[in-house]
XYZ file of C-alpha atoms in Angstrom:
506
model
C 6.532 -7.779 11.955
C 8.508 -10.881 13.030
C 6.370 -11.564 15.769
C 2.946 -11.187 13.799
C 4.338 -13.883 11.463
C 5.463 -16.022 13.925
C 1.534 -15.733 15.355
C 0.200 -16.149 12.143
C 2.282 -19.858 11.687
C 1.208 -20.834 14.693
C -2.396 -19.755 13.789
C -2.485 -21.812 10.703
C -0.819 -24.421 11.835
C -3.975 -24.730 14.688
C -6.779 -24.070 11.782
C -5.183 -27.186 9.673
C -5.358 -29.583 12.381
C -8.708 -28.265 13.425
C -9.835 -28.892 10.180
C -7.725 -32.183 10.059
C -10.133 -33.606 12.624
C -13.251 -32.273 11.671
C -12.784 -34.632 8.913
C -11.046 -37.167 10.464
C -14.429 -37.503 12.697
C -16.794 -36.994 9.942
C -15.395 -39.914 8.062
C -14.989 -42.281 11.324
C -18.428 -42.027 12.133
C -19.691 -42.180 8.753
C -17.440 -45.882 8.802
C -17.882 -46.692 12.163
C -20.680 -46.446 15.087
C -18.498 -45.277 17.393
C -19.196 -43.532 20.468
C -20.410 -39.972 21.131
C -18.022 -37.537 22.121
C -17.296 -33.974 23.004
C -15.839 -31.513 20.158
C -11.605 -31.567 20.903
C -9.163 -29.091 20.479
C -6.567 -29.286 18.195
C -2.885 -31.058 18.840
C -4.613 -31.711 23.174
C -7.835 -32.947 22.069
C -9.805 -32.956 25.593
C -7.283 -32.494 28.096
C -8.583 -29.262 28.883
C -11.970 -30.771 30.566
C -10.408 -33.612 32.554
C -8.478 -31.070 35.120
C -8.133 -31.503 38.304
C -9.707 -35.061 38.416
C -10.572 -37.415 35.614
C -12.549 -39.387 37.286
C -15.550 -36.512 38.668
C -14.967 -35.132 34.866
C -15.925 -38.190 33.509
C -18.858 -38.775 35.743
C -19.902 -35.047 34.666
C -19.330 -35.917 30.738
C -20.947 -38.916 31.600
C -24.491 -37.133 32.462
C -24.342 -35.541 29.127
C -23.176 -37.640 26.642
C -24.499 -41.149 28.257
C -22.315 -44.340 29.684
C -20.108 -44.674 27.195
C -18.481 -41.605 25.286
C -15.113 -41.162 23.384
C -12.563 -38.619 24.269
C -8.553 -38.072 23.009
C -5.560 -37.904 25.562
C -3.777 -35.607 22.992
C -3.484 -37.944 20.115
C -4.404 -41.175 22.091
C -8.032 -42.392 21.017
C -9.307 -43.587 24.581
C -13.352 -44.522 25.535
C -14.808 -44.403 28.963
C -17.233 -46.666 30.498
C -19.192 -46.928 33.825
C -22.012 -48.826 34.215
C -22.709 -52.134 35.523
C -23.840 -53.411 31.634
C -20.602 -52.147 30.225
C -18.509 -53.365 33.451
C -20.165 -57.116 32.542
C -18.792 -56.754 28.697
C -15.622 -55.173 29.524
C -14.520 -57.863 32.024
C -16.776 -61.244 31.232
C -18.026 -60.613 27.679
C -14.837 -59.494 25.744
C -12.345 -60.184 28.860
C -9.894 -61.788 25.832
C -9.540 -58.462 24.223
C -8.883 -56.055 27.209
C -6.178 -58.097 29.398
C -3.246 -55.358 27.997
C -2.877 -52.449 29.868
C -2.096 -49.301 28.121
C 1.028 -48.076 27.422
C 2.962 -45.485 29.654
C 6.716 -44.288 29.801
C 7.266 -43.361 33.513
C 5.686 -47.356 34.186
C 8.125 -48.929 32.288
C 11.019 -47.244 33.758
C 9.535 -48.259 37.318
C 8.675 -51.853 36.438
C 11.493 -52.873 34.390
C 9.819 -52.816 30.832
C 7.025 -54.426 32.692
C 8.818 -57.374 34.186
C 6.747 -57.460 37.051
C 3.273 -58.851 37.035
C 0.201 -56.026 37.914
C 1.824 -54.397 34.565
C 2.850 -57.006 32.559
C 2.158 -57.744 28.658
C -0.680 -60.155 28.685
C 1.349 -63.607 27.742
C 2.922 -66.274 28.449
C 5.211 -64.723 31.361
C 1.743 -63.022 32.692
C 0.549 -66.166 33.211
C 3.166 -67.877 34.728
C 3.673 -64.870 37.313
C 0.127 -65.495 38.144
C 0.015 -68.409 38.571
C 3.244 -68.219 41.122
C 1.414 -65.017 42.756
C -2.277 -67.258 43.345
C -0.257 -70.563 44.496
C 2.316 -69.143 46.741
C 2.501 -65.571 47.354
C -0.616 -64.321 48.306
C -2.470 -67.800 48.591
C -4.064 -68.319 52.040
C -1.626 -70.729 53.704
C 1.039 -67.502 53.087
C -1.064 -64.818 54.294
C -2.031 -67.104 58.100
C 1.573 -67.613 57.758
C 2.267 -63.574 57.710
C -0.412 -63.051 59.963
C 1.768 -62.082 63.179
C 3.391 -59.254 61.319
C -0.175 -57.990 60.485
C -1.719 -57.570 63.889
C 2.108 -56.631 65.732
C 1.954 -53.712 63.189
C -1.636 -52.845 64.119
C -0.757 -53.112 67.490
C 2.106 -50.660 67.139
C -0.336 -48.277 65.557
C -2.800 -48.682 68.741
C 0.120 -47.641 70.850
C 1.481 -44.875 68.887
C -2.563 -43.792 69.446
C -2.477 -44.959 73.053
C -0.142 -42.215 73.744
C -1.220 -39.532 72.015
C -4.629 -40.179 74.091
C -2.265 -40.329 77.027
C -2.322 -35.907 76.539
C -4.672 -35.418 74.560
C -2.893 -34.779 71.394
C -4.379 -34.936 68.108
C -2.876 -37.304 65.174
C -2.711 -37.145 61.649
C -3.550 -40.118 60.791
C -2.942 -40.487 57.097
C 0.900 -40.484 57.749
C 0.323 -42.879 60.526
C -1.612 -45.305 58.321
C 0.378 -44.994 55.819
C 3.393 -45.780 57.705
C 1.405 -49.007 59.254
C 0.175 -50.205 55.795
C 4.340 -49.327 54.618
C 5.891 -51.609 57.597
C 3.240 -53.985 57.093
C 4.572 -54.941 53.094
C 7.847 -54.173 54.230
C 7.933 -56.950 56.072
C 6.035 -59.277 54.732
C 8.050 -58.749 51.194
C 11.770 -58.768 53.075
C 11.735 -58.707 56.834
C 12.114 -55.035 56.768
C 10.446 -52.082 58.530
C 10.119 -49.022 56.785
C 10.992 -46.571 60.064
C 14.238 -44.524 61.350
C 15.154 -47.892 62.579
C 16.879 -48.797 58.989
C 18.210 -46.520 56.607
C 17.394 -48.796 53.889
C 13.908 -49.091 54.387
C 12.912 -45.560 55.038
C 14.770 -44.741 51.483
C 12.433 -47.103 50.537
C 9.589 -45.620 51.730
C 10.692 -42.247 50.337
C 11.184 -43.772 47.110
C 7.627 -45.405 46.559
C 6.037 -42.139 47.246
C 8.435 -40.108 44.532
C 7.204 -42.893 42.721
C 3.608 -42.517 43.239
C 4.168 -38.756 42.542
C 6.022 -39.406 39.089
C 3.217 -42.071 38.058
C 0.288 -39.861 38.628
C 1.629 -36.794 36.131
C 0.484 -36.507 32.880
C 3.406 -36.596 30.522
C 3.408 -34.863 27.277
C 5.936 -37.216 25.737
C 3.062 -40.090 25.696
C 0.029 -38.251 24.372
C 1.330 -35.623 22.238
C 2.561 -37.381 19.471
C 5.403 -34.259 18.406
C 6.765 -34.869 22.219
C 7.709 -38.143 21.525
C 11.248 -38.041 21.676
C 10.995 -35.127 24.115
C 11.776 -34.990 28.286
C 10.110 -31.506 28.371
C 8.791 -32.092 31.634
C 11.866 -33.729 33.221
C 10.168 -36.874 33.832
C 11.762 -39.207 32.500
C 15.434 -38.316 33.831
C 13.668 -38.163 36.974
C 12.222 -42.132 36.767
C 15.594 -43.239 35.634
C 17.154 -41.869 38.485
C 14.434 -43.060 40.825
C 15.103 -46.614 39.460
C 18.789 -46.393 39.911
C 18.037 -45.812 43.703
C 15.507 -48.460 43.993
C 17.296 -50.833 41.801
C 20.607 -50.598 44.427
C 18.707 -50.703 47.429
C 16.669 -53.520 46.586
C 20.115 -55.219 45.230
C 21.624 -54.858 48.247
C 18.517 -56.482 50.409
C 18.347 -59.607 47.619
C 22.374 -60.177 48.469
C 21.477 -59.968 52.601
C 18.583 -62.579 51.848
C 21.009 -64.839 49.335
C 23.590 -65.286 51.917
C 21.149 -66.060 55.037
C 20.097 -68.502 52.221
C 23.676 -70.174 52.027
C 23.854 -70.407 55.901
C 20.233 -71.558 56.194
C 19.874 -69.388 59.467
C 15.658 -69.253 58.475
C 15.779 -66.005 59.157
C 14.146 -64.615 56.658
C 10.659 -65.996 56.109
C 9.018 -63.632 53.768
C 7.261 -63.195 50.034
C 11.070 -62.048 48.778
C 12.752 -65.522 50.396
C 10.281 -67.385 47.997
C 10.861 -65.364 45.044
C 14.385 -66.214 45.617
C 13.341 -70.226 45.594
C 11.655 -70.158 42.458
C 14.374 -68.524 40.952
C 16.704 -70.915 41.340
C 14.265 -73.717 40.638
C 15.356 -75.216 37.381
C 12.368 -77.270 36.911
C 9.901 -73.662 36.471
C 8.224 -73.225 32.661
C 10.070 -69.702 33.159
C 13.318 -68.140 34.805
C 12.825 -65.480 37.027
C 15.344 -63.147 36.792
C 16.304 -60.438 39.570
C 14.688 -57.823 37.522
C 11.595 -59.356 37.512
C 12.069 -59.990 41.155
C 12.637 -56.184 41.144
C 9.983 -55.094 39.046
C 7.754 -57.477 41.281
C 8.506 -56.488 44.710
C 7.703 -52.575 43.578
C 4.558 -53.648 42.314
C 3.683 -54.759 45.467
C 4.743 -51.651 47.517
C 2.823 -49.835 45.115
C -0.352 -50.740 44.738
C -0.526 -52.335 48.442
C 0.426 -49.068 50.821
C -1.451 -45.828 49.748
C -4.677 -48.635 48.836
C -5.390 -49.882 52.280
C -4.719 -46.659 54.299
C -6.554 -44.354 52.323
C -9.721 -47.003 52.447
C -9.188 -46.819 56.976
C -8.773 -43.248 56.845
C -11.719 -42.613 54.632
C -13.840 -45.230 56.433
C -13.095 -43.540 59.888
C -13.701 -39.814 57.804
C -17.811 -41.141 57.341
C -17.933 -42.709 60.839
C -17.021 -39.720 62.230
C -19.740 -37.492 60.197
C -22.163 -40.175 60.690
C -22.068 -40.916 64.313
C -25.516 -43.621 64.492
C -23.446 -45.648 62.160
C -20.358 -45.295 64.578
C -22.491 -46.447 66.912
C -24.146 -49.056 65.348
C -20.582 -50.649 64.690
C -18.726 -50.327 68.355
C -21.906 -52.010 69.631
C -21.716 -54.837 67.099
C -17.819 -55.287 68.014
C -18.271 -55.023 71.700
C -21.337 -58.137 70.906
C -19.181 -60.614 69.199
C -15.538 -59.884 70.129
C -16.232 -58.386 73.876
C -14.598 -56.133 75.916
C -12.108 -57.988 77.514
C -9.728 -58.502 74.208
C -8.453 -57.022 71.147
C -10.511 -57.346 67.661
C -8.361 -59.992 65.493
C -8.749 -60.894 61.545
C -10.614 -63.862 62.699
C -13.001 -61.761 64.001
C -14.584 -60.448 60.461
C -16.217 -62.987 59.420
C -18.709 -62.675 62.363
C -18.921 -58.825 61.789
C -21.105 -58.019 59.117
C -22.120 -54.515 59.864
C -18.050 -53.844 59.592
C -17.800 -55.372 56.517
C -20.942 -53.440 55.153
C -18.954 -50.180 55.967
C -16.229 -50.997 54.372
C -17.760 -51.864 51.176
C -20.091 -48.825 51.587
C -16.362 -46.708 51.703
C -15.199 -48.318 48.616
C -18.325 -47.636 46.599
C -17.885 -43.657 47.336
C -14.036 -43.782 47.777
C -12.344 -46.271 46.016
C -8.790 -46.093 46.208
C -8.224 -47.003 42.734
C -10.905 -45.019 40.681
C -10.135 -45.672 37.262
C -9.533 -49.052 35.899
C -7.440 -48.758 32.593
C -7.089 -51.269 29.797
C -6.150 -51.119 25.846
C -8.316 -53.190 23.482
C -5.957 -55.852 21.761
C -9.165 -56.060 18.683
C -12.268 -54.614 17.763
C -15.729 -55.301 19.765
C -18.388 -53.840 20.658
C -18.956 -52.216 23.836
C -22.128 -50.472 25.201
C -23.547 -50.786 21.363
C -20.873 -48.916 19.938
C -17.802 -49.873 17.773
C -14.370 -50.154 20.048
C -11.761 -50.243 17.523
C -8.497 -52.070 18.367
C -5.760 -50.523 20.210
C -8.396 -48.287 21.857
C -7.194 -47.181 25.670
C -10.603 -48.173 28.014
C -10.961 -46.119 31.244
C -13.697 -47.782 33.219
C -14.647 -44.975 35.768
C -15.372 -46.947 39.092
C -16.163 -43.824 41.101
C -18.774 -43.073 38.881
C -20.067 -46.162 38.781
C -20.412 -45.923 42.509
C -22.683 -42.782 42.165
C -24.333 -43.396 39.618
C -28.775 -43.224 40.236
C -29.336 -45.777 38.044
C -27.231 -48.397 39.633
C -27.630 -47.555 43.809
C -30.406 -45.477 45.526
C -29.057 -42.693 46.953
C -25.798 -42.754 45.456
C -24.168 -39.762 47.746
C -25.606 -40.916 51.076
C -22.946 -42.798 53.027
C -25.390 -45.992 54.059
C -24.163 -48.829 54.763
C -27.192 -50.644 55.784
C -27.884 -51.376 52.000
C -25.355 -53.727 52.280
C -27.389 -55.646 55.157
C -29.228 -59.017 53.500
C -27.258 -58.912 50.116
C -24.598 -61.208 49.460
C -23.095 -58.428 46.849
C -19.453 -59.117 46.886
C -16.368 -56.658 45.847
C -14.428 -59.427 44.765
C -15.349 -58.945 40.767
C -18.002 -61.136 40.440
C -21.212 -58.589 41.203
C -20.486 -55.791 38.322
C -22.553 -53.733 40.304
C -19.319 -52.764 42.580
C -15.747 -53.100 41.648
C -13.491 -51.235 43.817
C -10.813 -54.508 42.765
C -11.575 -54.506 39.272
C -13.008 -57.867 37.694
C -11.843 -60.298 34.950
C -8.872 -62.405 34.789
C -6.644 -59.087 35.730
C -8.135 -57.895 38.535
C -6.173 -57.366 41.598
C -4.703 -60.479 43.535
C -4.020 -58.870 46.235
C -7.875 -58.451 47.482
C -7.815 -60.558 50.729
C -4.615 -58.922 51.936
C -6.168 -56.016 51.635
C -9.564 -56.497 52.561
C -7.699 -58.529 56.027
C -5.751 -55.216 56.411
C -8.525 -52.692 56.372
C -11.146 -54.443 58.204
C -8.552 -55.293 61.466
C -7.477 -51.612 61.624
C -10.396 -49.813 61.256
C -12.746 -52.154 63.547
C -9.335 -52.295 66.260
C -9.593 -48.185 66.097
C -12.986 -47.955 67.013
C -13.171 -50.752 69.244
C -10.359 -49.076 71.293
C -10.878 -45.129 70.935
C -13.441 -42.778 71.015
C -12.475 -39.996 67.727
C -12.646 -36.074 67.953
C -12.452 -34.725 64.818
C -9.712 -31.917 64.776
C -6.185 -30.777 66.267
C -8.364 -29.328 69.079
C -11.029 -31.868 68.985
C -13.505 -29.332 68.895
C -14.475 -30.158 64.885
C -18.041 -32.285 64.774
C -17.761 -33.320 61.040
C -15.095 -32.980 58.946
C -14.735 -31.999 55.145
C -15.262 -34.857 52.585
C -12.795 -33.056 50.018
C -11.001 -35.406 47.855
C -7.357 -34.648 46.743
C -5.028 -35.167 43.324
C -3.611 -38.164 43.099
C -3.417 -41.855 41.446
C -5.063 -43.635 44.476
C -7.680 -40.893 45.613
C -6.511 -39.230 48.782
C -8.350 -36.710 50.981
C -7.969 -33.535 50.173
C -6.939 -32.854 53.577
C -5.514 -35.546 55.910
C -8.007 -36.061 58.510
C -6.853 -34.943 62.163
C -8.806 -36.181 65.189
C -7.792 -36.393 68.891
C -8.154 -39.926 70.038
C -9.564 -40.709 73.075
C -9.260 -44.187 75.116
C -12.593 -46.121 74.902
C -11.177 -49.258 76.432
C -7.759 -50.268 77.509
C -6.911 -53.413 75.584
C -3.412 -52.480 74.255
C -0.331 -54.262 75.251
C 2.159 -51.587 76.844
C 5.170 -53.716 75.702
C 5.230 -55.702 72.464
């Protein structure tokens, strides 16, 4: 008898909240003209249709209910856009009132109450940190200045290759790329390489990706508002010991730069040296303090690592299925840079079938696939009311495959690229693997220099055979779970040497 009354509370306690938003919708809609939606559930709204990835979900809900359509995160009211006319409102149109980024628990542990800058309150400290990020971290005189660590770590990569070719062993090539595009922040932030070699950067590396892990969870304590106050899911005594790591480590590296600082050995030219200057510069509209050097410095690791080797390893995935277009890009490489040397960054500009590729990869696999925001006021988006304090997903995978916006939209085709001057830099709507507006990502030439000079070195150098055997002639296009869409399975080829341009000592 207990346990049928204990069913039966639960039971009405599920009808009343049904019926709780049955008229809760009624009378928005009847106020407002907001946006169509599927019917929720009670206490998780939609969660239930949004498993195992969001973004294909809401390219399904997408086709039913039109471009724009309103769905609940539990009890967070959140709207979803993808097409070029909403992309053009979102981020030119109303830019002013979607520069916040929604709120989320596990992120503020990680980034200091958002003392860093890629999740930063829109303000007054957003704006100075951008301004220091455009004018001397990632501005072009730093990144020629940081271009010997690039191409030494893509040349370290070539050789770890090299010699796999040497006996014909296969390589798994997400963990190699990974650990390129790791070492290549690493030491461009603080003259560190995340390998064995250093205790302190491999904990670092290990770190980011329990990071990653933690980030990409949903947690119950954000979305369902009776979990408010509640760690059901362990997650947040899990960030706040993940901090506590990160925080000493990175302590410990500031203290190694400070004092090559006081005995001016120049030792340490890197993005964390000058974060250091304008900290002590007195004369700055802000201080930065070591936590937002902190918060900073894991803002780069994460959204700089996973980004640019997921984009070479899915790049190399449609080469490898599509072998004319293979082709059609070792010949253009072997025409403008030769045989006789190795591809360098200087090299892109004059390879346009390269760069078509790669933009063709980010429209069908872009490595961040949902831009998020939080309307700071009401507007109006896609003709419907956006109320304030509204969380915006704008679905960039979708918008990648969507019919009405590219012919084709599932054929891997680079050539459509060929004669258009469409750019992913934010300013053609039409493709926005970076995002657009005043808060899209500033690190787009780093990563864009990255991508291009280790995909078109890997092809100019090897020949690929898709799997451990070589014996594979495609290979699945499966994506996986995760925050910066990996492959469902990490692709595995055999490389084999095409020409012999690597040094044999570094």
């Amino acid at each position: 008898m207990a346990d049928f009354h204990g069913y039966f509370n639960i039971f009405l306690i599920l009808l009343v909240s049904l019926i709780f938003m049955v008229a809760f919708f009624k009378s928005a809609r009847a106020k407002s003209h907001l946006p169509p939606t599927p019917f929720p559930l009670p206490i998780i709204g939609h969660l239930h249709l949004l498993a195992p990835s969001p973004h294909q979900a809401f390219h399904k809900l997408s086709v039913q209910h039109g471009p724009v359509f309103r769905f609940f995160l539990g009890s967070t009211p959140c709207v979803v856009a993808g097409s070029t006319e909403t992309a053009k409102e979102l981020f030119k149109t109303y830019n002013d009132a979607f520069l916040d980024r929604p709120h989320n628990s596990t992120l503020d542990y990680f980034t200091y109450g958002g003392r860093g800058f890629f999740f930063a309150p829109y303000g007054a400290y957003w704006k100075f940190m951008k301004k220091i990020v455009i004018s001397e971290l990632l501005n072009g005189k730093t990144l020629e200045s940081l271009l010997p660590i690039r191409r030494d770590e893509v040349i370290r990569l070539l050789q770890v290759l090299s010699q796999s070719a040497k006996v014909g062993k296969s390589v798994e090539l997400e963990g190699e790329l990974i650990k390129m595009t790791n070492n290549v922040i690493s030491r461009m932030l603080m003259s560190k390489r995340c390998s064995e070699e250093d205790d302190k950067a491999e904990d670092i590396r290990e770190i980011i990706t329990e990071i990653g892990e933690l980030i990409g969870k949903f947690n119950l304590s954000d979305h369902i508002w009776f979990c408010k106050y509640l760690d059901l899911q362990r997650i947040g005594k899990r960030s706040l010991n993940i901090r506590r790591r990160f925080d000493a480590l990175i302590e410990n590296i500031m203290r190694e730069h400070e004092e090559a600082r006081k005995q001016d050995t120049g030792e340490m030219n890197d993005l964390l040296n000058i974060l250091l200057h304008i900290s002590e510069d007195e004369t700055m509209d802000k201080k930065l303090t070591r936590e937002n050097i902190k918060a900073f410095i894991l803002d780069v690791f994460g959204a700089g690592t996973d980004t640019s080797a997921l984009t070479t390893e899915w790049a190399l995935s449609e080469l490898i299925n599509h072998p004319n277009i293979m082709k059609k890009a070792v010949e253009e490489i072997d025409h403008v840079v030769g045989k006789n040397r190795l591809l360098q960054e200087s090299d892109i500009p004059n390879l346009p079938y390269l760069q078509a590729i790669v933009k063709e990869t980010l429209r069908l696999h872009p490595t961040v696939p949902m831009i998020q925001r939080i309307s700071t006021r009401d507007c109006i988006v896609g003709g419907y009311d956006i109320p304030a304090k509204t969380t915006i997903f704008f679905n960039v995978w979708g918008h990648g495959r969507d019919p009405t916006n590219w012919e084709n939209p599932l054929e891997f085709r680079p050539e459509r690229f060929e004669g258009r001057k469409l750019d992913v830099r934010g300013q053609d709507f039409q493709l926005l693997p970076f995002g657009s507006g005043s808060r899209m990502c500033p690190g787009i030439s780093l990563g864009l220099h990255v991508v291009h000079a280790t995909l078109g070195s890997m092809i100019q150098c090897f020949e690929w055979k898709a799997g451990k055997e070589g014996n594979l002639t495609s290979v699945d296009m499966e994506e996986g779970i995760g925050i910066t869409l990996p492959r469902a399975n990490s692709l595995v080829c055999v490389p084999v040497v095409r020409l012999h341009l690597i040094p044999l000592s570094m």
